[in-house]
Amino acid sequence: MKVLIQAIVSFFVFIVDFVYGNRSYPRFYVLETIARVPYFSYLSVLHLYETLGYWRKADLLKVHFAETWNELHHLLIMESMGGDRYWIDRFVAQHIAVAYYWVVVLIYMLFPKYAYYLMELIENHAYHTYDDYLKAHEAELKAQRAPKVAINYYRDGDLYMFEETQFTSDHKFRRPKVDNLYDVFVNIRDDECEHVKTMEALQLPEARQTFKSPHTVFEAIAAIAGEASLQDATRSPITDKPD
């Protein structure tokens, strides 16, 4: 199954890279339009299971929705850069997305582990695509202003949804710079890396039963720390008894 998925992703990547060549923003627009789709597929299946009373996992719903929100803002950034200017680019992206949605729904219902593996490969490709673009256009990107939508999402807006996408082990949320367009693409690249980590974690045995969202984990840690502090505060001090 993994070999088949790798072949499908490799073929898709070849077609997109061949068709779009050096048209970077239209290519990023197409990629971000399609990148949102698997998360919608996951949400649809999870809602179906919940509605039928078969299985409920609120943390997965929360994280996958945050991931769609994250990819939406990547898409809005590409639109602000003119990536959706031409009708043919919108047509290609939207029609591939519709077909891709149903493919992922089927895979997720039958083989959830492989549905996450598929998205791991897609997000890993996105990470390297943006990393290569940053290396090739650093000076040009640093000379341009960051789009307002990026500033609102990464710095000035409500950061809860952004935090929910962060797969972190040090219990600290990322607070990135958004001083110029280079920073924006660094942030998008790093977002893709977070998605890869999440997809990898969800392929582990029993992951769908034990997975917790970042805020759920941090709230649990804060509660434990609060209980420990309360116990320390209420513990009677030890005094030395006179001989």
XYZ file of C-alpha atoms in Angstrom:
243
model
C 0.000 0.000 0.000
C 2.810 2.412 0.844
C 4.461 1.780 -2.511
C 1.203 2.590 -4.305
C 0.749 5.797 -2.327
C 4.348 6.828 -3.014
C 3.792 6.243 -6.732
C 0.598 8.340 -6.737
C 2.257 11.226 -4.885
C 5.361 11.097 -7.107
C 3.199 11.211 -10.245
C 1.162 14.127 -8.892
C 4.306 16.049 -7.924
C 5.844 15.455 -11.369
C 2.732 16.730 -13.156
C 2.424 19.873 -11.026
C 6.124 20.701 -11.292
C 6.115 20.067 -15.050
C 2.987 22.121 -15.755
C 3.855 25.087 -13.561
C 7.630 25.195 -13.912
C 8.806 28.613 -12.729
C 5.303 30.005 -12.164
C 5.828 29.849 -8.414
C 2.750 31.587 -7.020
C 0.226 29.773 -9.245
C 1.958 26.512 -8.342
C 1.762 27.353 -4.629
C -1.898 28.323 -5.082
C -2.667 24.923 -6.637
C -0.710 23.070 -3.954
C -2.424 24.919 -1.100
C -5.880 24.443 -2.604
C -5.258 20.705 -2.756
C -3.391 20.520 0.582
C -6.524 21.513 2.513
C -8.559 18.660 1.109
C -7.366 15.649 3.163
C -8.125 17.475 6.403
C -11.688 18.056 5.197
C -11.853 14.356 4.336
C -10.692 13.379 7.817
C -13.240 15.716 9.401
C -16.078 14.367 7.270
C -15.354 10.765 8.220
C -14.867 11.600 11.898
C -18.171 13.515 11.959
C -19.871 10.539 10.302
C -18.518 8.158 12.940
C -19.612 10.528 15.704
C -23.091 10.972 14.231
C -23.570 7.206 13.992
C -22.383 6.791 17.565
C -19.521 4.604 16.409
C -16.534 6.618 17.600
C -15.841 10.071 19.015
C -12.523 11.868 19.243
C -12.846 15.606 19.829
C -9.101 16.247 19.871
C -8.681 14.861 16.365
C -11.551 16.993 15.111
C -10.022 20.070 16.718
C -6.527 19.524 15.341
C -7.662 18.618 11.819
C -9.889 21.702 11.686
C -6.947 23.837 12.861
C -4.890 22.293 10.073
C -7.522 23.246 7.478
C -7.495 26.766 8.955
C -3.733 26.861 8.643
C -3.816 25.719 5.013
C -6.582 28.237 4.314
C -4.282 31.042 5.376
C -1.498 29.666 3.230
C -3.996 29.786 0.366
C -5.085 33.340 1.198
C -1.453 34.416 1.202
C -0.934 32.917 -2.260
C -4.099 34.597 -3.517
C -2.848 37.937 -2.162
C 0.302 37.361 -4.252
C -1.742 36.780 -7.424
C -1.534 32.995 -7.524
C -5.211 32.657 -8.481
C -5.184 35.357 -11.155
C -5.878 33.060 -14.098
C -9.047 31.055 -14.615
C -7.200 27.944 -15.741
C -5.232 27.745 -12.471
C -8.433 27.981 -10.429
C -10.104 25.394 -12.658
C -7.246 22.902 -12.319
C -6.876 23.315 -8.560
C -10.577 23.133 -7.729
C -11.360 20.108 -9.896
C -8.386 18.143 -8.621
C -9.450 19.051 -5.082
C -12.978 17.665 -5.555
C -11.692 14.332 -6.860
C -8.969 14.182 -4.226
C -11.523 14.704 -1.439
C -13.416 11.504 -2.276
C -10.231 9.479 -2.760
C -8.995 10.431 0.714
C -12.419 9.812 2.288
C -12.336 6.245 0.972
C -8.752 5.630 2.083
C -9.405 7.142 5.523
C -12.447 4.936 6.100
C -10.641 1.759 5.032
C -7.014 2.446 5.987
C -6.696 5.510 8.261
C -2.985 4.903 8.821
C -2.293 5.118 5.091
C -4.452 8.209 4.728
C -2.140 9.890 7.218
C 0.894 8.500 5.402
C -0.400 10.028 2.162
C -0.645 13.419 3.824
C 2.788 13.013 5.389
C 4.277 12.663 1.890
C 2.319 15.648 0.549
C 3.299 17.888 3.449
C 6.913 16.737 3.267
C 6.987 17.670 -0.417
C 5.487 21.066 0.450
C 8.159 21.628 3.107
C 10.995 20.985 0.656
C 9.278 23.028 -2.080
C 9.123 26.094 0.143
C 12.611 25.480 1.525
C 14.066 25.409 -1.993
C 12.135 28.561 -2.897
C 13.494 30.376 0.165
C 17.067 29.457 -0.715
C 16.665 30.580 -4.332
C 14.859 33.886 -3.646
C 16.068 35.043 -0.233
C 17.139 38.566 -1.163
C 14.074 39.187 -3.315
C 11.677 38.016 -0.605
C 13.356 40.024 2.153
C 12.811 43.200 0.109
C 9.019 42.725 0.011
C 6.435 43.450 2.671
C 4.476 40.721 4.371
C 0.799 40.480 3.286
C -1.700 41.697 5.859
C -3.392 38.303 6.021
C -0.086 36.735 7.095
C 0.501 39.362 9.783
C -2.991 38.797 11.176
C -2.633 35.022 11.221
C 0.895 34.686 12.584
C 1.154 37.690 14.904
C -1.760 40.063 15.493
C -4.860 37.878 15.412
C -6.297 35.193 17.676
C -3.468 32.648 17.767
C -5.447 29.733 19.230
C -5.954 28.013 15.868
C -2.315 28.568 14.914
C -1.198 27.024 18.199
C -3.360 23.950 17.640
C -1.256 23.007 14.606
C 2.021 22.995 16.516
C 3.427 19.576 17.323
C 5.798 20.595 20.092
C 7.542 18.639 22.812
C 8.940 21.545 24.836
C 5.522 22.903 25.868
C 6.112 26.263 24.186
C 4.119 27.651 21.277
C 5.947 29.101 18.300
C 5.788 32.893 17.919
C 7.288 33.627 14.489
C 8.455 36.888 12.939
C 6.421 38.411 10.102
C 8.608 41.371 9.175
C 8.788 40.675 5.432
C 7.770 38.177 2.763
C 10.783 35.994 3.514
C 9.527 35.529 7.073
C 6.096 34.595 5.713
C 7.521 31.809 3.566
C 9.675 30.604 6.459
C 6.515 30.375 8.559
C 4.633 28.485 5.838
C 7.548 26.083 5.443
C 7.694 25.506 9.197
C 3.921 24.940 9.289
C 4.345 22.136 6.772
C 6.981 20.592 9.032
C 4.511 20.663 11.941
C 1.941 18.885 9.776
C 4.486 16.200 8.876
C 5.176 15.576 12.575
C 1.461 15.296 13.329
C 0.861 12.900 10.443
C 3.772 10.743 11.620
C 2.420 10.664 15.177
C -1.040 9.636 13.981
C 0.392 6.568 12.234
C 1.626 5.099 15.520
C -0.297 2.158 17.054
C -3.312 3.304 19.083
C -2.619 6.905 18.048
C -6.219 7.681 17.184
C -7.295 6.626 20.673
C -4.515 8.363 22.615
C -3.843 11.480 20.520
C -4.254 14.800 22.341
C -4.288 18.282 20.863
C -1.578 20.781 21.902
C -3.912 22.822 24.108
C -5.300 19.691 25.758
C -1.751 18.606 26.619
C -0.751 22.041 27.892
C -3.921 22.381 29.979
C -3.227 18.991 31.577
C 0.351 20.021 32.353
C -0.851 23.321 33.840
C -3.418 21.493 35.976
C -0.768 19.092 37.308
C 1.575 21.992 38.025
C -1.256 23.843 39.774
C -2.056 20.864 41.967
C 1.603 20.472 42.870
C 1.847 24.166 43.813
C -1.297 23.895 45.916
C 0.077 20.880 47.744
C 3.340 22.719 48.420
C 1.445 25.730 49.734
C -0.755 23.717 52.101
C 1.963 21.361 53.361
C 2.917 22.069 56.993
C 6.473 23.322 57.348
C 8.911 20.979 59.039
C 10.438 22.474 62.169
C 13.335 21.196 64.184
C 12.372 19.897 67.613
C 14.596 20.962 70.505
C 16.683 18.230 72.065
